[in-house]
Amino acid sequence: MKIVILDEYLVCRGNLDFEALRQFGEVVSYPATARGEAAERIGDAEAVFLNRVVIDREVLSRCPNLRFIGITATGYNMIDLEAAGEFGVTVCNVPAYSTEAVAQLTFALLLEIACGVSTLSAHVHAGNWRSPLDPFVAEHRSFELCGKTMGIVGMGDIGYRVAQLANAFGMDVLGYRRHPDRSLERENLHFCDLDDLLERSDVVSVHCPLTSETRGLIGERELARMKDGAVLLNTSRGPVLNEAAVAAALDSGKLYAAGLDVLSSEPPKEDNPLARHPRCVVTPHVAWTPRETRARLIGVCVENLRCFLEGRPQNVVNQKA
């Protein structure tokens, strides 16, 4: 069979590769692929792997041999799943591979907001040693996490791991998901509805997939319900937030700060209201990129194709295929 990889560079930096796919057939790999190049590059291939390349109905219609799409990620919002099912294409993702890495970066963002480490370190590097009583240090408003409440919107694998880390810091946790697993509740972890979570949380961390239901989930109404001076974190998908509403909440002081690993468009447009906002800590969608995480991802991708070829597909996200 012929296998095409459309954006290998995103996964394979740091001496990693997809050589294991060659056991299944010919492999053609591209470092990156623009949206308009996808159909031509897939061509007569039966399987394609991709991370961020959009595969819509038009692309699928031009690839008659295609039977398998392997997403080198957990999110699958770049694929028209309905069209894939209609064309008989099985779409598989890689769930849970980045749980530790995303939870880790979530807390890195929160700790940066709480402690201001990078800003203080930059001033020391510049030769400015400040005492703890100096006004410069005082205005950073560092704060303790212990005793505060974290609200987690989306209590899947990543959300639950973030909850464990929050508990380790002495935080109470409120969780929200459409179908809560009450067996996970304990003394410092309880499920509640979204409005209750927003009203009671000092920190709100978003960990839900991007769907038609979650697009713009946190907007003007939801931000208004949050505590004054709360912190908002998002390491899921950018469009889950209404960015204009978040920027307005930061400008007014309703939000103390935001920590983001994702934006509505990546790279951000020049007029993105959050990319350069002084109250935003922003990283360029790197939560999933530790080498160990990507090695795990590649292993599951290979197994996804193997299982598909053996007639027992796993991690299928379009069950109608």
mmCIF file of C-alpha atoms in Angstrom:
data_model
loop_
_atom_site.group_PDB
_atom_site.id
_atom_site.type_symbol
_atom_site.label_atom_id
_atom_site.label_comp_id
_atom_site.label_asym_id
_atom_site.label_seq_id
_atom_site.Cartn_x
_atom_site.Cartn_y
_atom_site.Cartn_z
ATOM 1 C CA MET A 1 0.000 0.000 0.000
ATOM 2 C CA LYS A 2 0.988 3.635 -0.395
ATOM 3 C CA ILE A 3 1.165 5.796 2.734
ATOM 4 C CA VAL A 4 1.548 9.587 2.694
ATOM 5 C CA ILE A 5 2.612 11.772 5.635
ATOM 6 C CA LEU A 6 1.577 15.386 5.044
ATOM 7 C CA ASP A 7 3.310 17.278 7.875
ATOM 8 C CA GLU A 8 6.005 15.082 9.368
ATOM 9 C CA TYR A 9 8.089 17.929 10.812
ATOM 10 C CA LEU A 10 5.522 18.674 13.517
ATOM 11 C CA VAL A 11 6.016 15.249 15.084
ATOM 12 C CA CYS A 12 9.508 14.121 14.099
ATOM 13 C CA ARG A 13 11.815 16.858 15.391
ATOM 14 C CA GLY A 14 14.592 15.547 17.632
ATOM 15 C CA ASN A 15 15.684 12.322 15.906
ATOM 16 C CA LEU A 16 12.228 10.743 15.719
ATOM 17 C CA ASP A 17 10.765 9.199 12.574
ATOM 18 C CA PHE A 18 7.969 7.135 11.054
ATOM 19 C CA GLU A 19 10.273 4.406 9.693
ATOM 20 C CA ALA A 20 8.066 1.725 11.292
ATOM 21 C CA LEU A 21 5.350 2.531 8.740
ATOM 22 C CA ARG A 22 7.523 1.099 5.958
ATOM 23 C CA GLN A 23 6.616 -2.418 7.075
ATOM 24 C CA PHE A 24 3.171 -1.750 5.588
ATOM 25 C CA GLY A 25 4.272 -0.388 2.209
ATOM 26 C CA GLU A 26 5.684 2.623 0.381
ATOM 27 C CA VAL A 27 5.928 5.803 2.494
ATOM 28 C CA VAL A 28 6.025 9.290 0.967
ATOM 29 C CA SER A 29 6.679 12.050 3.491
ATOM 30 C CA TYR A 30 6.403 15.844 3.310
ATOM 31 C CA PRO A 31 7.754 18.207 5.992
ATOM 32 C CA ALA A 32 4.652 20.415 5.643
ATOM 33 C CA THR A 33 1.647 20.717 3.342
ATOM 34 C CA ALA A 34 -0.428 23.778 2.512
ATOM 35 C CA ARG A 35 -4.179 23.332 2.455
ATOM 36 C CA GLY A 36 -4.410 23.503 -1.331
ATOM 37 C CA GLU A 37 -1.735 20.820 -1.768
ATOM 38 C CA ALA A 38 -3.369 18.028 0.251
ATOM 39 C CA ALA A 39 -5.395 16.282 -2.465
ATOM 40 C CA GLU A 40 -2.563 16.259 -4.994
ATOM 41 C CA ARG A 41 -0.077 14.915 -2.470
ATOM 42 C CA ILE A 42 -2.403 12.190 -1.213
ATOM 43 C CA GLY A 43 -3.111 11.212 -4.815
ATOM 44 C CA ASP A 44 -3.625 7.455 -5.123
ATOM 45 C CA ALA A 45 -2.531 6.661 -1.554
ATOM 46 C CA GLU A 46 -4.634 4.355 0.609
ATOM 47 C CA ALA A 47 -3.490 5.851 3.924
ATOM 48 C CA VAL A 48 -2.510 9.336 5.027
ATOM 49 C CA PHE A 49 -1.144 10.717 8.292
ATOM 50 C CA LEU A 50 -1.486 14.372 9.249
ATOM 51 C CA ASN A 51 -1.458 16.713 12.196
ATOM 52 C CA ARG A 52 -2.994 20.029 11.155
ATOM 53 C CA VAL A 53 -3.749 19.724 7.445
ATOM 54 C CA VAL A 54 -7.449 20.242 6.712
ATOM 55 C CA ILE A 55 -9.188 17.319 4.979
ATOM 56 C CA ASP A 56 -12.626 18.371 3.776
ATOM 57 C CA ARG A 57 -15.188 16.911 1.389
ATOM 58 C CA GLU A 58 -13.473 18.392 -1.659
ATOM 59 C CA VAL A 59 -10.139 16.778 -0.766
ATOM 60 C CA LEU A 60 -11.786 13.427 -0.061
ATOM 61 C CA SER A 61 -13.601 13.495 -3.398
ATOM 62 C CA ARG A 62 -10.251 13.763 -5.196
ATOM 63 C CA CYS A 63 -8.640 10.808 -3.383
ATOM 64 C CA PRO A 64 -10.603 7.734 -4.538
ATOM 65 C CA ASN A 65 -8.179 5.155 -3.100
ATOM 66 C CA LEU A 66 -8.025 6.665 0.372
ATOM 67 C CA ARG A 67 -9.283 4.339 3.107
ATOM 68 C CA PHE A 68 -7.468 5.458 6.268
ATOM 69 C CA ILE A 69 -6.675 8.825 7.854
ATOM 70 C CA GLY A 70 -4.333 8.726 10.829
ATOM 71 C CA ILE A 71 -4.351 11.911 12.884
ATOM 72 C CA THR A 72 -1.054 12.480 14.676
ATOM 73 C CA ALA A 73 -2.901 14.193 17.517
ATOM 74 C CA THR A 74 -5.926 13.803 19.767
ATOM 75 C CA GLY A 75 -8.070 16.579 18.278
ATOM 76 C CA TYR A 76 -9.785 15.881 14.967
ATOM 77 C CA ASN A 77 -11.520 19.153 14.141
ATOM 78 C CA MET A 78 -9.446 19.449 10.929
ATOM 79 C CA ILE A 79 -11.299 16.478 9.375
ATOM 80 C CA ASP A 80 -14.808 16.495 7.896
ATOM 81 C CA LEU A 81 -15.849 13.325 9.710
ATOM 82 C CA GLU A 82 -19.259 13.106 8.072
ATOM 83 C CA ALA A 83 -17.758 13.265 4.599
ATOM 84 C CA ALA A 84 -15.054 10.764 5.545
ATOM 85 C CA GLY A 85 -17.736 8.315 6.621
ATOM 86 C CA GLU A 86 -19.633 8.815 3.377
ATOM 87 C CA PHE A 87 -16.473 8.104 1.371
ATOM 88 C CA GLY A 88 -15.739 4.993 3.436
ATOM 89 C CA VAL A 89 -12.623 6.428 5.064
ATOM 90 C CA THR A 90 -11.767 5.382 8.610
ATOM 91 C CA VAL A 91 -10.359 8.205 10.759
ATOM 92 C CA CYS A 92 -8.259 7.347 13.819
ATOM 93 C CA ASN A 93 -6.731 9.657 16.404
ATOM 94 C CA VAL A 94 -4.311 9.177 19.296
ATOM 95 C CA PRO A 95 -6.096 9.697 22.608
ATOM 96 C CA ALA A 96 -4.330 10.223 25.936
ATOM 97 C CA TYR A 97 -0.748 10.281 24.586
ATOM 98 C CA SER A 98 -0.130 13.843 25.828
ATOM 99 C CA THR A 99 -1.919 13.731 29.174
ATOM 100 C CA GLU A 100 1.187 14.294 31.294
ATOM 101 C CA ALA A 101 2.705 16.905 28.981
ATOM 102 C CA VAL A 102 -0.436 19.031 28.661
ATOM 103 C CA ALA A 103 -1.155 18.885 32.387
ATOM 104 C CA GLN A 104 2.457 19.874 33.048
ATOM 105 C CA LEU A 105 2.295 22.919 30.765
ATOM 106 C CA THR A 106 -1.060 23.918 32.237
ATOM 107 C CA PHE A 107 0.619 24.265 35.600
ATOM 108 C CA ALA A 108 3.666 25.931 34.071
ATOM 109 C CA LEU A 109 1.361 28.670 32.782
ATOM 110 C CA LEU A 110 -0.393 28.961 36.137
ATOM 111 C CA LEU A 111 2.862 29.088 38.091
ATOM 112 C CA GLU A 112 4.219 31.766 35.766
ATOM 113 C CA ILE A 113 1.123 33.852 36.470
ATOM 114 C CA ALA A 114 1.295 33.171 40.211
ATOM 115 C CA CYS A 115 5.042 33.763 40.614
ATOM 116 C CA GLY A 116 6.273 35.851 37.650
ATOM 117 C CA VAL A 117 9.461 33.800 37.456
ATOM 118 C CA SER A 118 10.455 34.662 33.877
ATOM 119 C CA THR A 119 10.020 38.421 34.359
ATOM 120 C CA LEU A 120 11.957 38.469 37.627
ATOM 121 C CA SER A 121 14.699 36.284 36.158
ATOM 122 C CA ALA A 122 15.016 38.599 33.145
ATOM 123 C CA HIS A 123 15.581 41.568 35.449
ATOM 124 C CA VAL A 124 18.257 39.705 37.402
ATOM 125 C CA HIS A 125 19.954 38.732 34.123
ATOM 126 C CA ALA A 126 19.938 42.433 33.244
ATOM 127 C CA GLY A 127 21.869 43.199 36.434
ATOM 128 C CA ASN A 128 18.919 44.393 38.507
ATOM 129 C CA TRP A 129 18.855 42.591 41.838
ATOM 130 C CA ARG A 130 15.741 43.677 43.720
ATOM 131 C CA SER A 131 14.951 43.002 47.351
ATOM 132 C CA PRO A 132 11.590 41.434 48.264
ATOM 133 C CA LEU A 133 10.475 44.805 49.646
ATOM 134 C CA ASP A 134 11.257 46.691 46.452
ATOM 135 C CA PRO A 135 8.105 48.156 44.800
ATOM 136 C CA PHE A 136 9.026 46.402 41.548
ATOM 137 C CA VAL A 137 8.742 43.016 43.238
ATOM 138 C CA ALA A 138 5.657 43.957 45.213
ATOM 139 C CA GLU A 139 3.700 44.961 42.133
ATOM 140 C CA HIS A 140 4.043 41.449 40.684
ATOM 141 C CA ARG A 141 1.315 40.383 43.101
ATOM 142 C CA SER A 142 2.557 36.829 43.501
ATOM 143 C CA PHE A 143 0.017 34.595 45.198
ATOM 144 C CA GLU A 144 -0.260 31.127 46.707
ATOM 145 C CA LEU A 145 -2.248 28.365 45.044
ATOM 146 C CA CYS A 146 -2.873 26.461 48.268
ATOM 147 C CA GLY A 147 -6.403 27.017 49.526
ATOM 148 C CA LYS A 148 -7.724 28.316 46.228
ATOM 149 C CA THR A 149 -10.274 26.608 43.983
ATOM 150 C CA MET A 150 -9.559 25.417 40.463
ATOM 151 C CA GLY A 151 -12.471 24.827 38.108
ATOM 152 C CA ILE A 152 -11.759 22.365 35.302
ATOM 153 C CA VAL A 153 -13.966 22.553 32.220
ATOM 154 C CA GLY A 154 -13.666 19.140 30.578
ATOM 155 C CA MET A 155 -12.848 16.293 32.950
ATOM 156 C CA GLY A 156 -11.325 13.789 30.556
ATOM 157 C CA ASP A 157 -7.872 12.259 31.000
ATOM 158 C CA ILE A 158 -6.070 15.611 30.880
ATOM 159 C CA GLY A 159 -8.596 17.389 33.059
ATOM 160 C CA TYR A 160 -8.404 14.658 35.679
ATOM 161 C CA ARG A 161 -4.594 14.776 35.693
ATOM 162 C CA VAL A 162 -4.706 18.567 36.126
ATOM 163 C CA ALA A 163 -7.081 17.983 39.047
ATOM 164 C CA GLN A 164 -4.526 15.675 40.665
ATOM 165 C CA LEU A 165 -1.794 18.293 40.300
ATOM 166 C CA ALA A 166 -4.093 20.978 41.688
ATOM 167 C CA ASN A 167 -4.839 18.799 44.710
ATOM 168 C CA ALA A 168 -1.100 18.293 45.217
ATOM 169 C CA PHE A 169 -0.751 22.081 45.442
ATOM 170 C CA GLY A 170 -3.464 22.170 48.098
ATOM 171 C CA MET A 171 -6.203 23.428 45.797
ATOM 172 C CA ASP A 172 -9.813 22.330 45.858
ATOM 173 C CA VAL A 173 -11.165 21.247 42.472
ATOM 174 C CA LEU A 174 -14.539 21.644 40.797
ATOM 175 C CA GLY A 175 -15.042 19.671 37.597
ATOM 176 C CA TYR A 176 -17.520 20.038 34.760
ATOM 177 C CA ARG A 177 -18.355 17.566 32.019
ATOM 178 C CA ARG A 178 -21.573 16.677 30.248
ATOM 179 C CA HIS A 179 -21.696 13.193 31.770
ATOM 180 C CA PRO A 180 -19.770 13.334 35.066
ATOM 181 C CA ASP A 181 -18.303 10.177 36.579
ATOM 182 C CA ARG A 182 -19.340 10.574 40.197
ATOM 183 C CA SER A 183 -17.063 7.693 41.213
ATOM 184 C CA LEU A 184 -14.117 10.079 40.743
ATOM 185 C CA GLU A 185 -15.392 12.493 43.392
ATOM 186 C CA ARG A 186 -13.515 12.778 46.655
ATOM 187 C CA GLU A 187 -13.037 15.268 49.476
ATOM 188 C CA ASN A 188 -11.358 17.931 47.314
ATOM 189 C CA LEU A 189 -12.809 17.071 43.874
ATOM 190 C CA HIS A 190 -16.490 17.592 43.105
ATOM 191 C CA PHE A 191 -18.539 17.864 39.922
ATOM 192 C CA CYS A 192 -20.955 20.733 39.339
ATOM 193 C CA ASP A 193 -22.630 22.592 36.489
ATOM 194 C CA LEU A 194 -20.689 25.140 34.464
ATOM 195 C CA ASP A 195 -22.249 28.254 35.971
ATOM 196 C CA ASP A 196 -21.555 27.043 39.507
ATOM 197 C CA LEU A 197 -17.962 26.244 38.578
ATOM 198 C CA LEU A 198 -17.385 29.681 37.071
ATOM 199 C CA GLU A 199 -18.837 31.478 40.085
ATOM 200 C CA ARG A 200 -16.799 29.543 42.670
ATOM 201 C CA SER A 201 -13.386 29.135 41.006
ATOM 202 C CA ASP A 202 -10.281 31.274 41.462
ATOM 203 C CA VAL A 203 -8.697 29.574 38.447
ATOM 204 C CA VAL A 204 -10.639 28.181 35.476
ATOM 205 C CA SER A 205 -8.779 25.736 33.233
ATOM 206 C CA VAL A 206 -10.289 24.588 29.932
ATOM 207 C CA HIS A 207 -9.661 21.021 28.695
ATOM 208 C CA CYS A 208 -12.426 20.164 26.235
ATOM 209 C CA PRO A 209 -12.289 19.239 22.541
ATOM 210 C CA LEU A 210 -13.363 21.707 19.876
ATOM 211 C CA THR A 211 -16.833 20.809 18.606
ATOM 212 C CA SER A 212 -19.840 22.758 17.390
ATOM 213 C CA GLU A 213 -21.053 22.735 21.004
ATOM 214 C CA THR A 214 -17.815 23.958 22.591
ATOM 215 C CA ARG A 215 -16.869 26.650 20.056
ATOM 216 C CA GLY A 216 -17.092 29.944 21.965
ATOM 217 C CA LEU A 217 -17.986 28.067 25.157
ATOM 218 C CA ILE A 218 -16.296 30.704 27.318
ATOM 219 C CA GLY A 219 -17.686 34.044 26.183
ATOM 220 C CA GLU A 220 -18.970 37.302 27.590
ATOM 221 C CA ARG A 221 -21.758 35.697 29.627
ATOM 222 C CA GLU A 222 -19.474 33.067 31.168
ATOM 223 C CA LEU A 223 -16.709 35.550 31.952
ATOM 224 C CA ALA A 224 -19.210 37.809 33.707
ATOM 225 C CA ARG A 225 -20.082 34.943 36.053
ATOM 226 C CA MET A 226 -16.468 34.410 37.091
ATOM 227 C CA LYS A 227 -14.937 35.851 40.234
ATOM 228 C CA ASP A 228 -13.349 39.278 39.928
ATOM 229 C CA GLY A 229 -9.610 38.798 39.480
ATOM 230 C CA ALA A 230 -9.830 35.155 38.421
ATOM 231 C CA VAL A 231 -7.270 33.423 36.204
ATOM 232 C CA LEU A 232 -8.249 31.699 32.937
ATOM 233 C CA LEU A 233 -6.165 28.897 31.379
ATOM 234 C CA ASN A 234 -6.639 27.214 28.002
ATOM 235 C CA THR A 235 -4.480 24.362 26.699
ATOM 236 C CA SER A 236 -7.218 22.704 24.616
ATOM 237 C CA ARG A 237 -8.227 24.538 21.431
ATOM 238 C CA GLY A 238 -8.229 28.296 20.803
ATOM 239 C CA PRO A 239 -11.778 28.710 19.448
ATOM 240 C CA VAL A 240 -13.246 27.342 22.689
ATOM 241 C CA LEU A 241 -12.698 30.886 23.981
ATOM 242 C CA ASN A 242 -14.297 34.035 22.611
ATOM 243 C CA GLU A 243 -11.006 35.899 22.373
ATOM 244 C CA ALA A 244 -12.509 39.379 22.094
ATOM 245 C CA ALA A 245 -14.517 38.773 25.271
ATOM 246 C CA VAL A 246 -11.443 37.453 27.090
ATOM 247 C CA ALA A 247 -9.415 40.509 26.033
ATOM 248 C CA ALA A 248 -12.168 42.813 27.295
ATOM 249 C CA ALA A 249 -12.238 40.967 30.630
ATOM 250 C CA LEU A 250 -8.468 41.354 30.949
ATOM 251 C CA ASP A 251 -8.649 45.055 30.081
ATOM 252 C CA SER A 252 -11.341 45.698 32.682
ATOM 253 C CA GLY A 253 -9.598 43.698 35.399
ATOM 254 C CA LYS A 254 -12.412 41.151 35.566
ATOM 255 C CA LEU A 255 -9.706 38.608 34.780
ATOM 256 C CA TYR A 256 -6.371 39.015 36.520
ATOM 257 C CA ALA A 257 -4.523 37.064 33.836
ATOM 258 C CA ALA A 258 -4.814 34.359 31.207
ATOM 259 C CA GLY A 259 -2.440 31.519 30.353
ATOM 260 C CA LEU A 260 -2.822 30.138 26.830
ATOM 261 C CA ASP A 261 -1.083 27.502 24.732
ATOM 262 C CA VAL A 262 -3.603 27.844 21.902
ATOM 263 C CA LEU A 263 -5.213 30.649 19.906
ATOM 264 C CA SER A 264 -8.110 30.844 17.456
ATOM 265 C CA SER A 265 -5.726 30.906 14.492
ATOM 266 C CA GLU A 266 -2.153 29.654 14.573
ATOM 267 C CA PRO A 267 0.098 31.450 13.958
ATOM 268 C CA PRO A 268 -2.008 34.349 15.238
ATOM 269 C CA LYS A 269 -3.169 37.124 12.982
ATOM 270 C CA GLU A 270 -1.741 40.590 13.540
ATOM 271 C CA ASP A 271 -4.982 41.793 15.123
ATOM 272 C CA ASN A 272 -5.329 38.889 17.565
ATOM 273 C CA PRO A 273 -6.356 40.560 20.850
ATOM 274 C CA LEU A 274 -4.542 38.070 23.103
ATOM 275 C CA ALA A 275 -1.242 37.192 21.420
ATOM 276 C CA ARG A 276 0.499 40.326 22.728
ATOM 277 C CA HIS A 277 -1.765 41.225 25.621
ATOM 278 C CA PRO A 278 0.304 42.251 28.665
ATOM 279 C CA ARG A 279 -1.857 40.158 30.986
ATOM 280 C CA CYS A 280 -1.527 37.007 28.856
ATOM 281 C CA VAL A 281 1.132 34.344 29.146
ATOM 282 C CA VAL A 282 1.123 32.715 25.697
ATOM 283 C CA THR A 283 3.055 29.721 24.379
ATOM 284 C CA PRO A 284 2.891 28.572 20.711
ATOM 285 C CA HIS A 285 0.838 25.348 21.011
ATOM 286 C CA VAL A 286 3.723 23.323 22.418
ATOM 287 C CA ALA A 287 2.128 21.404 25.290
ATOM 288 C CA TRP A 288 2.245 18.153 23.312
ATOM 289 C CA THR A 289 5.842 18.466 22.066
ATOM 290 C CA PRO A 290 8.158 16.827 24.656
ATOM 291 C CA ARG A 291 10.197 14.121 22.942
ATOM 292 C CA GLU A 292 8.783 11.350 25.127
ATOM 293 C CA THR A 293 5.269 12.469 24.268
ATOM 294 C CA ARG A 294 5.884 12.464 20.523
ATOM 295 C CA ALA A 295 7.607 9.065 20.635
ATOM 296 C CA ARG A 296 4.494 7.686 22.328
ATOM 297 C CA LEU A 297 2.352 9.351 19.668
ATOM 298 C CA ILE A 298 4.278 7.757 16.796
ATOM 299 C CA GLY A 299 3.958 4.325 18.388
ATOM 300 C CA VAL A 300 0.184 4.606 18.622
ATOM 301 C CA CYS A 301 -0.066 5.910 15.038
ATOM 302 C CA VAL A 302 1.741 2.814 13.780
ATOM 303 C CA GLU A 303 -0.530 0.552 15.827
ATOM 304 C CA ASN A 304 -3.617 2.378 14.546
ATOM 305 C CA LEU A 305 -2.676 1.506 10.967
ATOM 306 C CA ARG A 306 -1.706 -2.053 11.880
ATOM 307 C CA CYS A 307 -5.047 -2.651 13.595
ATOM 308 C CA PHE A 308 -6.929 -1.149 10.656
ATOM 309 C CA LEU A 309 -5.166 -3.439 8.185
ATOM 310 C CA GLU A 310 -5.925 -6.442 10.394
ATOM 311 C CA GLY A 311 -9.623 -5.596 10.365
ATOM 312 C CA ARG A 312 -9.850 -4.521 14.003
ATOM 313 C CA PRO A 313 -9.517 -0.719 13.880
ATOM 314 C CA GLN A 314 -8.862 1.151 17.130
ATOM 315 C CA ASN A 315 -9.258 4.785 18.189
ATOM 316 C CA VAL A 316 -11.839 5.383 15.449
ATOM 317 C CA VAL A 317 -13.522 8.803 15.641
ATOM 318 C CA ASN A 318 -16.024 8.362 12.786
ATOM 319 C CA GLN A 319 -17.917 5.210 13.619
ATOM 320 C CA LYS A 320 -19.977 5.295 10.391
ATOM 321 C CA ALA A 321 -16.960 4.493 8.222
#
